[in-house]
Amino acid sequence: MKKLLLGLLLFTVGNLSSQAQSDHLIMKVDQPVDFVRPLMGTDSDHSLSNGNVYPAIAMPWGMNFWTPQTGKMGDGWAYMYDATKIRGFKQTHQPSPWMNDYGQFSIMPVTGKVVFNQDDRASWFSHKSETVSPYYYSVYLADHDVTTELVPTERAARFRFTFPESEQSSIVIDAFDNGSSIEIDPKNRVITGYTTKNSGGVPDNFKNYFVIEFDKDFSFTHTFKDSLLQQDLHAKSNHVGAIIGFETSRGEQINAKIASSFISIEQAFINLQEIGDQDFETLKELGRKTWNEELGRIEVSGGTQDQMETFYSCLYRSLLFPRKFFEYNAQGEVVHYSPYNGEVLPGYMFTDTGFWDTFRSLFPFLNLMYPELNAQMQEGLANAYDESGWLPEWASPGLRNVMVGNNSASVVADAYLKYEGDYDYDIEKLYEALIHGANNAGPLTAVGRAGAEYYKDLGYVPYDVGINENAARTLEYAYDDFTIYQLAKALDKPAKEIEYYRQRSLNYKKLFDPETKLMRGKNKDGNFMAPFNPFKWGDAFTEGNSWHYTWSVFHDIQGLSELMGGREQFVAQLDKVFSLPPVFDDSYYGGVIHEIREMQIANMGQYAHGNQPIQHMIYLYDFAGEPWKTQYWVRETMNRMYMPGPDGYCGDEDNGQTSAWYIFSALGFYPVCPGTDQYVIGAPLFQKATLSLQNGNKVVINAPNNSADNRYIQAVEMNGKRYDNNWLSHKSLMKGAVIDFTMSAAPNKSRGIAPETFPYSLSTDLD
């Protein structure tokens, strides 16, 4: 009995100690990169996404990423947390498993018998012997008794292999299938080659050229061509690779420097100069410094260990895409291989982002914290228009035929409107590109506007004309027209043109069904489609249902509220999203897609935070005088839907979008409507946050009594003065600001309830 009581006492004390540790608040962050967990979100597969990401060992926005490869060649799920073997270390440009990869090749150390097949060379590994950070990766490969380490630069990387004593230690370079070439130069300890493997969106002449330099003479060499091992120093076929061998002593380290280029082998050697003579440890420290500098632009304090790790892990994911797709030539000039026409041209190019996802918060985040970089991205978009005749809506690396909308309009307009004239790029060309895309169907369904002629004629894309996801397209086109309207005003375009896009931005009203108070597909004859099931995913909508897409009127929430019968009815509809059961109709897909399953298991009713269409909806209570409900649900979503472990996301992370949602929400505000000057206030997560803006000013957000219980705002002061609005101005933040939040466990139902405190709506603006 005494032993039992002692055991219970120790168990209780242990639990209390563990709880105390998890609740302990961290008041200062000196090295934010130490809080990043690149494995957050890696416990995913095609049937259920907890992020669908891989550990990207990379520099911020780097042209090349590296990742350990557990999946087979060509598998979009390149790294899965529950895998037990590593097949190689892959240079990757993959934005998501659904888009898959391009320009990929791998390197893998082996001991003993010479093998090159991906299964034969694979080795068991354990997360217990794995070190993962944004700037450094290390793992012990048990079958070969080799430790592999890597550190990246933007276009190059250094590897360090620690071998056992062996007469036959080797390194396999796999250029993958789809057409590849490789050549061994034993005299200079160099391997060169190219890979063409891709998943689409590339010109016919696409190649990723690579160069690898070793620091030890080769004792034997092989190449392989498809399934055959050969002695030749050169191989070119569908699938080729090289094997170089060494005799090693125990603990001997062999170093490799790797760089690649989309332009040429010669340019790959130029890119290798990013490493130069810098050794492994020097590059490791430089990478650590770079990540600390970028992550340190936002300093948060007064959060738990889990909250800190989640925040900086999300911030890391927000600094990866869109990636740089440009290089510096021998003269130091910015050049790029065009993924649109296959030519080598001057100027910037970025890729690997889908605007359907990232217009919502990732690009607004860049506008807030990295406007200079985003100006380069805008120049890259102008180049994309020159080279393809269209703005990309999903680029990887060129035009891809996926998702809906014409949200390049939002990305272009928001960048210019936030910093009118501060950055030098061709906004007139981009405006021309927006007008072209807004009025024409493109070469792919996801480029320009599918159903453009119907939309111009009827004001909506009909349900019954063979264009899928028509209601989603209509709603997004209307919002995109609003951003063109805003940009046209800023550029002083003719009044008739401005009014034309203002009127088109009201097209959302054509799909509102007053009977159900929801958005509904409409036939060409003007009648609503029938039968109508608001829980039906897909069909008229994109990866969601009517309960998700009804709120996609980012620019005119007041107008939507009026359609629903006023503020009381509007709030009642918002409340239903959370109170309805997570039922669904999957008949359009013929089975449960992962987005449906993620909504179902989240236990938040019809709220499907794992996908983008509804992620802003929580903030809409601010437009209807009940901001405390926004405050409640924002904290609830952060607490329940994000955590720093391998299952840390509640759906696809999607190139920074779902992460940027968390970053904004943790700071206490969110860009509901890019294309306006406003951020809608939620509630801060931390006791303090300091934003170091690119112009040298700082935004300090204080909430000293913030806690797990105190999730509600009692009062706000801005620069020492009472502040009652439910929104913050971008221009005010750019001047530097101190925002003081008084938090409480009980909601303040008298603050932010007057219409004059509500965020922007087009209908209110017109009044």
mmCIF file of C-alpha atoms in Angstrom, residues 65-74 78 86-93 101-110 115-119 121-122 148 150 159 161 170-177 180-182 191 193-197 208 210-212 214 224 239-244 256 258 260:
data_model
loop_
_atom_site.group_PDB
_atom_site.id
_atom_site.type_symbol
_atom_site.label_atom_id
_atom_site.label_comp_id
_atom_site.label_asym_id
_atom_site.label_seq_id
_atom_site.Cartn_x
_atom_site.Cartn_y
_atom_site.Cartn_z
ATOM 1 C CA PHE A 65 15.692 23.147 -51.132
ATOM 2 C CA TRP A 66 17.067 19.873 -49.798
ATOM 3 C CA THR A 67 15.205 17.134 -47.976
ATOM 4 C CA PRO A 68 15.828 13.567 -46.827
ATOM 5 C CA GLN A 69 13.940 11.296 -49.203
ATOM 6 C CA THR A 70 11.900 8.484 -47.699
ATOM 7 C CA GLY A 71 9.507 8.112 -50.627
ATOM 8 C CA LYS A 72 10.287 6.443 -53.917
ATOM 9 C CA MET A 73 11.504 8.377 -56.959
ATOM 10 C CA GLY A 74 8.625 10.478 -58.260
ATOM 11 C CA ALA A 78 8.967 12.679 -50.503
ATOM 12 C CA ILE A 86 15.911 6.980 -46.278
ATOM 13 C CA ARG A 87 16.626 6.455 -49.976
ATOM 14 C CA GLY A 88 18.702 9.570 -50.527
ATOM 15 C CA PHE A 89 19.018 13.294 -49.948
ATOM 16 C CA LYS A 90 17.103 15.108 -52.628
ATOM 17 C CA GLN A 91 17.424 18.541 -54.131
ATOM 18 C CA THR A 92 13.783 19.515 -54.436
ATOM 19 C CA HIS A 93 11.613 22.307 -55.775
ATOM 20 C CA ASP A 101 8.460 18.044 -58.003
ATOM 21 C CA TYR A 102 10.709 19.221 -60.805
ATOM 22 C CA GLY A 103 14.471 19.567 -61.302
ATOM 23 C CA GLN A 104 15.205 16.870 -58.724
ATOM 24 C CA PHE A 105 18.175 14.588 -58.109
ATOM 25 C CA SER A 106 19.636 12.890 -55.056
ATOM 26 C CA ILE A 107 22.847 11.868 -53.337
ATOM 27 C CA MET A 108 23.257 8.888 -51.000
ATOM 28 C CA PRO A 109 26.241 7.365 -49.134
ATOM 29 C CA VAL A 110 26.611 3.565 -49.102
ATOM 30 C CA VAL A 115 24.438 -0.734 -55.168
ATOM 31 C CA PHE A 116 22.485 2.018 -56.848
ATOM 32 C CA ASN A 117 18.826 0.949 -56.960
ATOM 33 C CA GLN A 118 16.768 3.149 -54.630
ATOM 34 C CA ASP A 119 15.555 0.189 -52.589
ATOM 35 C CA ARG A 121 20.730 1.578 -51.191
ATOM 36 C CA ALA A 122 18.021 2.604 -48.691
ATOM 37 C CA THR A 148 25.111 12.478 -43.342
ATOM 38 C CA LEU A 150 24.052 19.051 -45.031
ATOM 39 C CA PHE A 159 27.409 17.759 -47.591
ATOM 40 C CA PHE A 161 29.628 12.264 -44.822
ATOM 41 C CA SER A 170 30.665 4.911 -52.039
ATOM 42 C CA ILE A 171 28.349 7.767 -52.882
ATOM 43 C CA VAL A 172 25.475 7.361 -55.342
ATOM 44 C CA ILE A 173 24.324 10.347 -57.385
ATOM 45 C CA ASP A 174 20.911 9.634 -58.898
ATOM 46 C CA ALA A 175 19.820 11.962 -61.732
ATOM 47 C CA PHE A 176 16.382 10.287 -61.794
ATOM 48 C CA ASP A 177 14.317 9.228 -64.771
ATOM 49 C CA SER A 180 19.021 12.528 -67.575
ATOM 50 C CA SER A 181 22.753 12.753 -68.188
ATOM 51 C CA ILE A 182 25.815 12.437 -65.950
ATOM 52 C CA ILE A 191 30.540 15.121 -61.334
ATOM 53 C CA GLY A 193 24.984 16.299 -65.210
ATOM 54 C CA TYR A 194 21.393 17.288 -65.652
ATOM 55 C CA THR A 195 17.958 16.027 -64.764
ATOM 56 C CA THR A 196 14.750 16.740 -66.645
ATOM 57 C CA LYS A 197 12.337 15.016 -64.278
ATOM 58 C CA ASN A 208 18.270 21.310 -64.098
ATOM 59 C CA PHE A 210 24.142 20.210 -61.460
ATOM 60 C CA VAL A 211 27.791 20.118 -60.428
ATOM 61 C CA ILE A 212 29.263 18.197 -57.472
ATOM 62 C CA PHE A 214 34.430 16.229 -53.750
ATOM 63 C CA PHE A 224 24.501 3.370 -64.321
ATOM 64 C CA HIS A 239 17.495 7.174 -65.981
ATOM 65 C CA VAL A 240 21.193 7.563 -65.184
ATOM 66 C CA GLY A 241 23.469 8.128 -62.227
ATOM 67 C CA ALA A 242 27.015 7.841 -60.970
ATOM 68 C CA ILE A 243 28.792 5.965 -58.210
ATOM 69 C CA ILE A 244 32.125 7.124 -56.864
ATOM 70 C CA ALA A 256 30.835 17.442 -51.252
ATOM 71 C CA ILE A 258 26.806 20.875 -54.849
ATOM 72 C CA SER A 260 22.647 23.604 -59.738
#
